Every structure is written in structure tokens, then in C-alpha cells.
Amino acid sequence: SREAIIVAREKRTQEQIEKVDKILEEVLNRGKLEKSLVETDQDLGEMAEQKLQLVKDTRGAYKLLQEAKTLFGEAKNTAAQIDKQKSKLEELKEVDQYISQMNKSYDKALEAENLLGVQVEKLRQIAGMHSMLEKGQEMIAALEKDPFVSLYYSEDRQKLIEDFKQFKQFVQENNLEEAEKNKSAYTNLESFFEKMKNEKLALAGSYSALSGKVLSKVKSFYKKDAESYLEKAKRLKEEVNRVYKRGPSPQPEPDENSDYSDSEDMDDDEETVVDDDTTDTTDEDKEADVKEDPKEEASDEEVLSEDDEKRVVEAEKTEVETKKPNNPEDLMLDKLDNLYNDAENHFKNEDYTDSIDKAREAIELAEKMLMLKKAVGDRGMQGQGYFSKDVKFIKYQIKAGDYLWKIAFRKSVYGKAYLWPLIWFANKELISNPHRIFPGTVLQVPIFSK
């Protein structure tokens, strides 16, 4: 029918125009361009060279988009003329005119999208490199203040800094090709930074053989490192509290019938799970119904002795008996607070290596919490297949005998049991009680790129 044709063509074209509008806005924002530069034909000769080409490329797409919008408006006017003649039974020439106008509008908007696509991808890569610049500058600042590096590795440090400056210049000029060629300057700096930290930590094993004077100097190295880690952990903890909007949370009433949850007091939605077996993390480990190759799974999991496994289970059990978590956010925030407080207490007691270890754990948890918060929000908007350069979600089907901490302990996941609340947070709509999980449930496990 005429009406169906008009509605379908208008909807398709309008969606394409709106899509290109959003892409254009992203290019302008990422490229830090004023919209007036692509709206007018003013002389661009005095602009910085790295923005000149972007302006020219974007201007072509912008003009195509404006033409598409003009044609779309003309088609809407034609549609109004058709509407006035809707009582006529004979064919109307305006219908063919309307279809032609809408098709031309759609084609121009599509052409604009193709032009902008190259620029968007380029700008996204540049944005990722700007993130590397920020991290690289933090590492350089730490290395320049480090007396251990200044004493033993000053020449190596200077060479790495010079290489990084060259990489930084290419990134700031939006010269993607040269920046890619010189990206090793960042990875080399990162490797050196880790090497310095590990070498200083290795000195801890030689404390007893050092003289009092040297011992004092080495201790000062660790103190500076511990201060640096504590400062970073504190900054990240404050950022996490801001992002997660932490406030006082109500404490659930303790369950007197069991350590974690009572099978007779389950939510209705939990009782509808097809597989009636559940995994209660207070019980002894059960025989798992493993679908994967057993050899594969064995290589993926750390092998725990019976005593070690009991110790981990008891640690989780004690935590929940002390405070039964109401939601994953509170549990993660509490874990972060505890790690930071431990690091601070070790520092006060001059146990600097222990302070560094706890601060590093706090930093890792905080960084993952920040990445996960953003990724879960983006996943909600873009669907279950969403992944980013920082976080991707892999499917994992719960088996009998599984615990969230055991999943987190896998080498292919985190290799650290205490990070299990991250899995709960990513699946909080499926899991009301993290200590009672159901075989057959498919989790979306967040995997972090670093």
C-alpha cells in the first residue's frame, strides 16, 4: 500500500541519518574539532597539520549528510502531498517521486557513514595510545624518583625515556602509522618498570646477609615503593567509591540454620532451576559433572592440597559468618577496604614488602572493579555479545562441586580466589546468594585484558 511504502522508506532513511549524525559527533569529539570547521569553507591554512586532514575528510562526510537531510525533508513534503490525495485510486506520480527522494537520501547518508568509518577507527586507535601515554608518564615519574634505579640503572632508564618521548610525539600528532612502528617504546618501558620492582622485591631474601648500613638503605627503597603503592591504592579506592556511589548498606539478618544459606529458604526463582542439584560452598567438594576434557581442566586449575582447600573454604566461611553480603557491590567494596587497611597497617609497622603486596592486591581489585562497572553498563546497552579492549565476557556453565572462588582461581580466569565477587557482580541477576549456586546455570565471566 502507499502508506506502508511511505512509512518503511521514511523509517529506514531516518535511522541511517541519525546513525551518521552520531558517528560524526564521535569524530568531532575524538578529534577535538569545532563543528564550525566542517560547516563552513573558511581557510584552514593556519590550523595544526595533524587536524587539517581530519577536517577535510570530515567535511566531505558532513556535506553528504546535509544533502541527505535536505532530500529527506523534500521527501517528507512529497509525502504530505500524497496524503492530501489519498482518496484517489489512480497511481500518483508523487509516490515514485517520494521513493526516489528517500532512496537518494539514504544512499548519501550511507556514503557519509563509509567516509567517517575510516576516521572513527583511526581515532579509536589513537585514543587507546593516549591511554598508553598516560600510563607511561606515571611509570617514568616513578622511575625518576626511585633511588634504586638512579643508582644502578640510570643509563638504561634515560634511553627508555628518550624512546618513549618519540612515541609520545607521534601519538600527539595523530600519526598512527609511525606511532604503531614505535609502540615498542611503551612495552619496553613497561617491562623495565616491572623488572625494577621485581629486582627490589628479590632483595628481601638477602636481608640477613646485609650490613646494617646497606639494610637501612634497602629498607628506604622499599619504604618509597610502599608509599607510592599506598598512594595509588588510596586514589583508586576513592575513585571506586565515587563510581559505585558507596553509602551505608543494610545488613541482612543472620541465618541460624546454616553457614551460608538454607535449602529450605530459597527464592522462588531459584527453585525453578531445571537441575535440582546445587553447590553449597560450605560443603565438602563434590564429584564434578565435567563436560570438558579432564586433562584440559586439570591444566587450567591450581592443584590444592586437602589442607589448602580447607583453609580457603574456611576463610570464605568465616567472612560470610562475620558479615553476610547483601549485594556484590558491598562485598567488593569491603574487600577493597580490608586490603587497603592491611597495606596501611603493614606500612605503619614498617613491614614494607607486606604493605606493597597488599597494596598491589588492592590496586588490582580496584582497577578491575572500575573496568567491570563500565563494561557491565555497556553490555547492558549493547547486548550479551559485548566485549571491549579491557573486558570480555566468556560463558561458563556451573558444574556440581563448583564455587565462585574456585572458578576465579582458574588460571584462565584470574588465578586468584579472592577476586570471585567480580563474577557475582557480573551475574547478580542470576545469583541471589553467591554461596549457593546451581549446576547448569550459565554465567558470564568477565575476563580482563591485563
Short mmCIF file of C-alpha atoms in Angstrom, two decimals:
data_model
loop_
_atom_site.label_atom_id
_atom_site.label_comp_id
_atom_site.label_asym_id
_atom_site.label_seq_id
_atom_site.Cartn_x
_atom_site.Cartn_y
_atom_site.Cartn_z
CA SER A 1 0.00 0.00 0.00
CA ARG A 2 1.04 3.62 -0.41
CA GLU A 3 1.07 4.19 3.34
CA ALA A 4 3.24 1.13 4.00
CA ILE A 5 5.76 2.22 1.36
CA ILE A 6 5.95 5.74 2.81
CA VAL A 7 6.38 4.54 6.40
CA ALA A 8 9.03 1.94 5.52
CA ARG A 9 11.14 4.28 3.39
CA GLU A 10 10.96 7.10 5.91
CA LYS A 11 11.92 4.84 8.83
CA ARG A 12 14.93 3.34 7.03
CA THR A 13 16.27 6.70 5.85
CA GLN A 14 15.70 8.48 9.17
CA GLU A 15 17.55 5.74 11.07
CA GLN A 16 20.52 5.97 8.70
CA ILE A 17 20.69 9.77 9.02
CA GLU A 18 20.56 9.57 12.83
CA LYS A 19 23.27 6.90 12.80
CA VAL A 20 25.62 9.08 10.74
CA ASP A 21 24.85 12.07 12.96
CA LYS A 22 26.13 10.09 15.97
CA ILE A 23 29.25 8.92 14.12
CA LEU A 24 30.00 12.49 13.04
CA GLU A 25 29.62 13.67 16.63
CA GLU A 26 32.09 10.99 17.77
CA VAL A 27 34.64 12.07 15.15
CA LEU A 28 34.28 15.70 16.22
CA ASN A 29 34.65 14.83 19.90
CA ARG A 30 37.57 12.41 19.47
CA GLY A 31 39.31 14.73 17.01
CA LYS A 32 38.64 17.77 19.21
CA LEU A 33 37.21 19.72 16.22
CA GLU A 34 34.82 22.65 16.34
CA LYS A 35 31.70 21.95 14.30
CA SER A 36 32.08 25.30 12.53
CA LEU A 37 35.20 23.98 10.79
CA VAL A 38 33.17 21.48 8.77
CA GLU A 39 30.09 23.68 8.37
CA THR A 40 31.94 26.49 6.57
CA ASP A 41 34.53 26.84 3.82
CA GLN A 42 36.90 29.06 5.84
CA ASP A 43 40.64 28.97 5.16
CA LEU A 44 42.30 26.16 7.13
CA GLY A 45 45.90 27.00 6.24
CA GLU A 46 46.85 28.15 9.73
CA MET A 47 45.49 25.08 11.52
CA ALA A 48 47.77 22.50 13.08
CA GLU A 49 48.74 19.99 10.38
CA GLN A 50 47.54 16.88 12.21
CA LYS A 51 43.96 18.24 12.29
CA LEU A 52 43.91 19.55 8.74
CA GLN A 53 43.38 16.19 7.03
CA LEU A 54 40.77 15.16 9.57
CA VAL A 55 38.85 18.38 8.93
CA LYS A 56 38.95 17.82 5.16
CA ASP A 57 37.82 14.20 5.41
CA THR A 58 35.09 15.01 7.90
CA ARG A 59 33.86 17.96 5.83
CA GLY A 60 33.13 15.68 2.86
CA ALA A 61 31.04 13.37 5.01
CA TYR A 62 29.31 16.32 6.64
CA LYS A 63 28.23 17.76 3.28
CA LEU A 64 26.89 14.38 2.18
CA LEU A 65 24.90 14.18 5.39
CA GLN A 66 23.44 17.65 4.84
CA GLU A 67 22.41 16.66 1.32
CA ALA A 68 20.77 13.53 2.72
CA LYS A 69 18.84 15.64 5.25
CA THR A 70 17.71 18.05 2.51
CA LEU A 71 16.43 15.19 0.35
CA PHE A 72 14.75 13.68 3.39
CA GLY A 73 12.92 16.96 4.01
CA GLU A 74 11.84 17.17 0.38
CA ALA A 75 10.54 13.61 0.55
CA LYS A 76 8.54 14.49 3.67
CA ASN A 77 6.93 17.38 1.73
CA THR A 78 6.10 15.00 -1.10
CA ALA A 79 4.55 12.62 1.42
CA ALA A 80 2.30 15.45 2.59
CA GLN A 81 1.12 15.96 -1.00
CA ILE A 82 0.39 12.24 -1.31
CA ASP A 83 -1.58 12.34 1.92
CA LYS A 84 -3.85 15.06 0.50
CA GLN A 85 -4.64 12.83 -2.49
CA LYS A 86 -5.03 9.55 -0.59
CA SER A 87 -8.68 9.26 -1.65
CA LYS A 88 -7.68 8.94 -5.32
CA LEU A 89 -7.50 5.39 -6.66
CA GLU A 90 -5.27 6.04 -9.69
CA GLU A 91 -1.49 5.89 -9.47
CA LEU A 92 0.16 9.06 -8.23
CA LYS A 93 3.40 10.31 -9.77
CA GLU A 94 4.26 11.75 -6.34
CA VAL A 95 4.71 8.21 -4.96
CA ASP A 96 7.55 7.48 -7.41
CA GLN A 97 8.98 10.91 -6.66
CA TYR A 98 8.85 10.18 -2.91
CA ILE A 99 10.59 6.80 -3.30
CA SER A 100 13.33 8.36 -5.45
CA GLN A 101 13.94 11.17 -2.94
CA MET A 102 14.10 8.79 0.02
CA ASN A 103 16.43 6.38 -1.82
CA LYS A 104 18.80 9.21 -2.74
CA SER A 105 18.73 10.50 0.84
CA TYR A 106 19.51 7.04 2.21
CA ASP A 107 22.36 6.48 -0.29
CA LYS A 108 24.02 9.77 0.59
CA ALA A 109 23.77 9.06 4.32
CA LEU A 110 25.27 5.61 3.72
CA GLU A 111 28.14 7.13 1.71
CA ALA A 112 28.78 9.58 4.56
CA GLU A 113 28.92 6.69 7.03
CA ASN A 114 31.52 4.88 4.91
CA LEU A 115 33.68 8.02 4.74
CA LEU A 116 33.52 8.52 8.50
CA GLY A 117 34.13 4.85 9.35
CA VAL A 118 37.83 5.06 8.50
CA GLN A 119 38.27 8.16 10.63
CA VAL A 120 36.41 6.67 13.59
CA GLU A 121 38.61 3.57 13.63
CA LYS A 122 41.76 5.67 13.36
CA LEU A 123 40.67 7.96 16.19
CA ARG A 124 39.77 5.00 18.40
CA GLN A 125 43.26 3.57 17.94
CA ILE A 126 44.79 6.94 18.74
CA ALA A 127 42.61 7.16 21.88
CA GLY A 128 43.98 3.80 23.02
CA MET A 129 47.51 5.08 22.54
CA HIS A 130 46.75 8.21 24.55
CA SER A 131 45.87 5.86 27.41
CA MET A 132 49.33 4.28 26.97
CA LEU A 133 50.88 7.75 27.17
CA GLU A 134 49.19 8.42 30.50
CA LYS A 135 50.38 5.13 31.99
CA GLY A 136 53.85 5.61 30.53
CA GLN A 137 54.17 9.04 32.14
CA GLU A 138 53.20 7.54 35.50
CA MET A 139 55.92 4.90 35.15
CA ILE A 140 58.54 7.47 34.14
CA ALA A 141 57.65 9.69 37.11
CA ALA A 142 58.07 6.72 39.47
CA LEU A 143 61.35 5.61 37.87
CA GLU A 144 62.82 9.12 38.02
CA LYS A 145 62.07 9.34 41.76
CA ASP A 146 63.38 5.85 42.50
CA PRO A 147 66.86 5.97 44.15
CA PHE A 148 67.47 2.27 43.39
CA VAL A 149 67.04 2.86 39.65
CA SER A 150 69.06 6.09 39.78
CA LEU A 151 71.93 4.25 41.47
CA TYR A 152 72.12 1.16 39.27
CA TYR A 153 70.12 1.71 36.06
CA SER A 154 70.21 5.43 35.26
CA GLU A 155 71.55 4.99 31.70
CA ASP A 156 69.01 2.30 30.82
CA ARG A 157 66.25 4.47 32.21
CA GLN A 158 67.32 7.51 30.16
CA LYS A 159 67.40 5.53 26.90
CA LEU A 160 63.88 4.20 27.51
CA ILE A 161 62.60 7.69 28.35
CA GLU A 162 64.02 9.11 25.10
CA ASP A 163 62.39 6.33 23.04
CA PHE A 164 59.08 6.92 24.81
CA LYS A 165 59.25 10.66 24.05
CA GLN A 166 59.49 9.83 20.34
CA PHE A 167 56.47 7.53 20.56
CA LYS A 168 54.59 10.22 22.50
CA GLN A 169 55.26 12.80 19.79
CA PHE A 170 53.81 10.57 17.06
CA VAL A 171 50.69 9.88 19.13
CA GLN A 172 50.15 13.56 19.88
CA GLU A 173 50.46 14.31 16.16
CA ASN A 174 47.85 11.62 15.42
CA ASN A 175 50.45 9.93 13.21
CA LEU A 176 49.04 6.43 13.61
CA GLU A 177 51.46 4.71 11.23
CA GLU A 178 54.61 5.96 12.98
CA ALA A 179 53.07 5.51 16.42
CA GLU A 180 52.41 1.83 15.63
CA LYS A 181 56.03 1.39 14.49
CA ASN A 182 57.31 2.89 17.74
CA LYS A 183 54.82 1.29 20.14
CA SER A 184 57.59 -0.98 21.44
CA ALA A 185 58.89 2.09 23.30
CA TYR A 186 55.91 1.72 25.66
CA THR A 187 56.16 -2.06 26.05
CA ASN A 188 59.92 -1.82 26.71
CA LEU A 189 59.30 0.85 29.35
CA GLU A 190 56.61 -1.30 30.96
CA SER A 191 58.93 -4.36 31.04
CA PHE A 192 61.74 -2.31 32.59
CA PHE A 193 59.37 -0.90 35.20
CA GLU A 194 58.26 -4.41 36.22
CA LYS A 195 61.85 -5.63 36.22
CA MET A 196 62.89 -2.89 38.63
CA LYS A 197 60.04 -3.70 41.02
CA ASN A 198 60.84 -7.41 40.95
CA GLU A 199 64.56 -6.88 41.49
CA LYS A 200 63.94 -4.74 44.54
CA LEU A 201 61.47 -7.23 45.95
CA ALA A 202 64.01 -10.02 45.41
CA LEU A 203 66.41 -8.19 47.70
CA ALA A 204 64.12 -9.02 50.61
CA GLY A 205 65.52 -12.57 50.66
CA SER A 206 69.01 -11.23 51.28
CA TYR A 207 68.20 -9.07 54.31
CA SER A 208 70.05 -11.26 56.79
CA ALA A 209 73.31 -11.05 54.80
CA LEU A 210 73.32 -7.27 54.50
CA SER A 211 75.11 -4.94 56.85
CA GLY A 212 73.13 -2.55 58.98
CA LYS A 213 74.00 0.40 56.74
CA VAL A 214 73.03 -1.33 53.50
CA LEU A 215 69.97 -2.79 55.17
CA SER A 216 68.84 0.70 56.09
CA LYS A 217 69.31 1.89 52.50
CA VAL A 218 67.41 -1.07 51.03
CA LYS A 219 64.65 -0.53 53.57
CA SER A 220 64.36 3.06 52.39
CA PHE A 221 63.89 1.79 48.84
CA TYR A 222 61.01 -0.39 49.96
CA LYS A 223 59.53 2.42 52.01
CA LYS A 224 59.40 4.70 48.97
CA ASP A 225 57.81 1.92 46.92
CA ALA A 226 55.31 1.19 49.67
CA GLU A 227 54.40 4.89 49.88
CA SER A 228 53.89 5.01 46.13
CA TYR A 229 51.70 1.89 46.10
CA LEU A 230 49.66 3.13 49.06
CA GLU A 231 49.09 6.47 47.39
CA LYS A 232 47.91 4.80 44.18
CA ALA A 233 45.70 2.34 46.10
CA LYS A 234 44.12 5.21 48.03
CA ARG A 235 43.44 7.20 44.86
CA LEU A 236 41.86 4.20 43.14
CA LYS A 237 39.83 3.31 46.24
CA GLU A 238 38.37 6.84 46.29
CA GLU A 239 37.56 6.59 42.59
CA VAL A 240 35.86 3.21 43.13
CA ASN A 241 33.76 4.62 45.99
CA ARG A 242 32.72 7.51 43.75
CA VAL A 243 31.82 5.30 40.77
CA TYR A 244 29.97 2.73 42.89
CA LYS A 245 28.29 5.52 44.93
CA ARG A 246 29.02 3.81 48.20
CA GLY A 247 26.69 4.55 51.08
CA PRO A 248 25.64 2.75 54.27
CA SER A 249 24.10 -0.60 53.37
CA PRO A 250 21.61 -2.58 55.49
CA GLN A 251 22.91 -5.79 56.99
CA PRO A 252 20.85 -8.95 56.34
CA GLU A 253 19.64 -10.92 59.34
CA PRO A 254 21.95 -13.87 60.17
CA ASP A 255 20.70 -17.31 59.16
CA GLU A 256 20.83 -19.52 62.23
CA ASN A 257 20.19 -22.75 60.32
CA SER A 258 23.27 -22.90 58.11
CA ASP A 259 26.60 -21.26 57.41
CA TYR A 260 25.64 -19.73 54.07
CA SER A 261 22.10 -20.49 53.03
CA ASP A 262 19.29 -22.86 53.89
CA SER A 263 17.98 -25.07 51.09
CA GLU A 264 14.50 -24.78 52.60
CA ASP A 265 14.61 -20.99 52.45
CA MET A 266 15.37 -20.34 48.81
CA ASP A 267 13.93 -17.71 46.47
CA ASP A 268 11.13 -18.83 44.16
CA ASP A 269 13.20 -18.18 41.07
CA GLU A 270 15.97 -20.41 42.40
CA GLU A 271 13.54 -23.28 42.87
CA THR A 272 12.59 -23.20 39.17
CA VAL A 273 16.10 -24.20 38.00
CA VAL A 274 15.90 -27.37 35.91
CA ASP A 275 18.82 -29.07 37.69
CA ASP A 276 17.81 -29.58 41.32
CA ASP A 277 21.41 -30.05 42.48
CA THR A 278 23.10 -27.04 43.97
CA THR A 279 26.60 -26.25 45.05
CA ASP A 280 26.78 -25.10 48.66
CA THR A 281 30.19 -23.65 49.40
CA THR A 282 30.12 -24.84 52.98
CA ASP A 283 30.06 -28.50 51.94
CA GLU A 284 32.98 -30.72 51.01
CA ASP A 285 33.81 -30.64 47.31
CA LYS A 286 31.57 -32.99 45.32
CA GLU A 287 32.42 -35.06 42.25
CA ALA A 288 32.06 -32.65 39.31
CA ASP A 289 29.96 -33.50 36.27
CA VAL A 290 32.74 -32.33 33.93
CA LYS A 291 31.93 -31.94 30.25
CA GLU A 292 35.38 -30.74 29.24
CA ASP A 293 38.40 -32.96 28.74
CA PRO A 294 39.61 -33.82 32.28
CA LYS A 295 43.24 -33.28 31.23
CA GLU A 296 42.35 -29.82 29.95
CA GLU A 297 40.62 -28.89 33.18
CA ALA A 298 43.47 -30.20 35.31
CA SER A 299 45.93 -27.98 33.47
CA ASP A 300 43.67 -24.96 33.99
CA GLU A 301 43.27 -25.31 37.76
CA GLU A 302 45.76 -24.98 40.55
CA VAL A 303 46.06 -28.24 42.47
CA LEU A 304 45.25 -27.64 46.12
CA SER A 305 46.16 -30.00 48.91
CA GLU A 306 43.33 -31.05 51.20
CA ASP A 307 44.64 -28.73 53.92
CA ASP A 308 44.93 -25.79 51.49
CA GLU A 309 41.40 -26.31 50.18
CA LYS A 310 40.01 -26.47 53.72
CA ARG A 311 41.88 -23.27 54.53
CA VAL A 312 40.37 -21.40 51.55
CA VAL A 313 36.87 -22.69 52.30
CA GLU A 314 37.20 -21.75 55.98
CA ALA A 315 38.38 -18.26 55.01
CA GLU A 316 35.31 -17.74 52.84
CA LYS A 317 33.09 -19.26 55.53
CA THR A 318 34.50 -17.00 58.26
CA GLU A 319 33.99 -13.92 56.09
CA VAL A 320 30.34 -14.69 55.49
CA GLU A 321 29.67 -15.58 59.13
CA THR A 322 31.13 -12.20 60.07
CA LYS A 323 29.07 -10.31 57.52
CA LYS A 324 26.64 -11.91 55.11
CA PRO A 325 26.85 -9.83 51.91
CA ASN A 326 23.67 -8.13 50.79
CA ASN A 327 24.97 -7.45 47.29
CA PRO A 328 28.22 -7.87 45.32
CA GLU A 329 28.96 -4.15 45.35
CA ASP A 330 29.19 -4.03 49.17
CA LEU A 331 31.27 -7.21 49.23
CA MET A 332 33.77 -5.90 46.68
CA LEU A 333 33.99 -2.54 48.45
CA ASP A 334 34.56 -4.26 51.80
CA LYS A 335 37.29 -6.45 50.32
CA LEU A 336 38.93 -3.36 48.85
CA ASP A 337 38.76 -1.57 52.22
CA ASN A 338 40.26 -4.58 54.00
CA LEU A 339 43.14 -4.90 51.55
CA TYR A 340 43.91 -1.19 51.78
CA ASN A 341 43.70 -1.21 55.60
CA ASP A 342 46.04 -4.22 55.73
CA ALA A 343 48.52 -2.41 53.49
CA GLU A 344 48.31 0.70 55.67
CA ASN A 345 48.81 -1.27 58.89
CA HIS A 346 51.82 -3.13 57.47
CA PHE A 347 53.30 0.22 56.45
CA LYS A 348 52.82 1.64 59.95
CA ASN A 349 54.61 -1.43 61.33
CA GLU A 350 57.42 -0.92 58.78
CA ASP A 351 56.59 -4.23 57.08
CA TYR A 352 57.08 -2.58 53.72
CA THR A 353 57.16 -5.66 51.49
CA ASP A 354 53.91 -6.94 53.03
CA SER A 355 52.44 -3.47 52.62
CA ILE A 356 53.41 -3.49 48.94
CA ASP A 357 51.83 -6.92 48.42
CA LYS A 358 48.52 -5.86 49.97
CA ALA A 359 48.51 -2.51 48.19
CA ARG A 360 49.11 -4.26 44.85
CA GLU A 361 46.17 -6.56 45.55
CA ALA A 362 44.01 -3.54 46.38
CA ILE A 363 45.13 -1.78 43.19
CA GLU A 364 44.35 -4.85 41.08
CA LEU A 365 40.90 -5.25 42.62
CA ALA A 366 40.12 -1.52 42.26
CA GLU A 367 41.21 -1.38 38.61
CA LYS A 368 39.15 -4.45 37.78
CA MET A 369 36.12 -3.02 39.62
CA LEU A 370 36.34 0.19 37.57
CA MET A 371 36.70 -1.67 34.27
CA LEU A 372 33.90 -4.09 35.18
CA LYS A 373 31.49 -1.31 36.21
CA LYS A 374 31.85 0.32 32.79
CA ALA A 375 31.77 -2.97 30.87
CA VAL A 376 28.60 -4.21 32.62
CA GLY A 377 26.89 -0.93 31.82
CA ASP A 378 28.00 -1.09 28.17
CA ARG A 379 26.98 -4.74 27.98
CA GLY A 380 23.51 -3.79 29.21
CA MET A 381 23.15 -1.28 26.39
CA GLN A 382 24.75 -3.34 23.62
CA GLY A 383 23.72 -6.92 24.47
CA GLN A 384 25.30 -10.13 25.75
CA GLY A 385 27.86 -10.34 22.93
CA TYR A 386 29.54 -7.13 24.07
CA PHE A 387 33.28 -7.02 24.62
CA SER A 388 35.87 -4.26 24.76
CA LYS A 389 39.64 -3.97 24.76
CA ASP A 390 39.57 -4.08 28.57
CA VAL A 391 36.89 -6.68 29.36
CA LYS A 392 35.25 -9.56 27.54
CA PHE A 393 32.59 -11.91 28.89
CA ILE A 394 33.01 -15.67 28.43
CA LYS A 395 30.28 -18.20 29.09
CA TYR A 396 30.83 -20.72 31.88
CA GLN A 397 28.32 -23.43 32.83
CA ILE A 398 28.30 -24.25 36.54
CA LYS A 399 29.02 -27.88 37.42
CA ALA A 400 28.41 -29.81 40.61
CA GLY A 401 31.19 -29.03 43.07
CA ASP A 402 31.85 -25.55 41.69
CA TYR A 403 32.33 -22.50 43.87
CA LEU A 404 32.65 -18.94 42.64
CA TRP A 405 36.07 -18.75 44.32
CA LYS A 406 37.11 -21.95 42.55
CA ILE A 407 36.10 -20.51 39.17
CA ALA A 408 38.04 -17.32 39.96
CA PHE A 409 41.05 -19.44 40.97
CA ARG A 410 41.35 -20.96 37.49
CA LYS A 411 44.46 -19.84 35.62
CA SER A 412 42.30 -18.99 32.60
CA VAL A 413 40.15 -16.67 34.75
CA TYR A 414 42.05 -14.72 37.45
CA GLY A 415 44.30 -17.27 39.18
CA LYS A 416 43.23 -15.64 42.46
CA ALA A 417 40.37 -16.94 44.57
CA TYR A 418 39.68 -13.67 46.39
CA LEU A 419 38.51 -11.99 43.15
CA TRP A 420 35.35 -14.14 42.96
CA PRO A 421 32.98 -11.22 43.84
CA LEU A 422 33.72 -9.81 40.36
CA ILE A 423 31.93 -12.84 38.89
CA TRP A 424 28.99 -12.32 41.25
CA PHE A 425 28.70 -8.66 40.25
CA ALA A 426 28.65 -9.55 36.53
CA ASN A 427 25.89 -12.12 37.18
CA LYS A 428 23.95 -10.59 40.08
CA GLU A 429 20.65 -11.01 38.25
CA LEU A 430 21.26 -14.78 38.19
CA ILE A 431 22.78 -15.22 41.65
CA SER A 432 20.97 -14.02 44.76
CA ASN A 433 23.19 -15.98 47.16
CA PRO A 434 26.80 -16.36 45.96
CA HIS A 435 27.37 -19.30 48.30
CA ARG A 436 24.59 -21.38 46.79
CA ILE A 437 24.96 -21.75 43.03
CA PHE A 438 23.15 -24.11 40.67
CA PRO A 439 24.68 -26.61 38.24
CA GLY A 440 23.54 -25.87 34.70
CA THR A 441 23.42 -22.10 35.25
CA VAL A 442 25.40 -20.30 32.54
CA LEU A 443 27.48 -17.42 33.89
CA GLN A 444 29.02 -14.52 32.00
CA VAL A 445 32.55 -14.47 33.47
CA PRO A 446 34.39 -11.16 32.95
CA ILE A 447 37.95 -11.61 31.66
CA PHE A 448 40.28 -8.63 31.87
CA SER A 449 42.87 -7.82 29.23
CA LYS A 450 45.62 -7.11 31.75
#
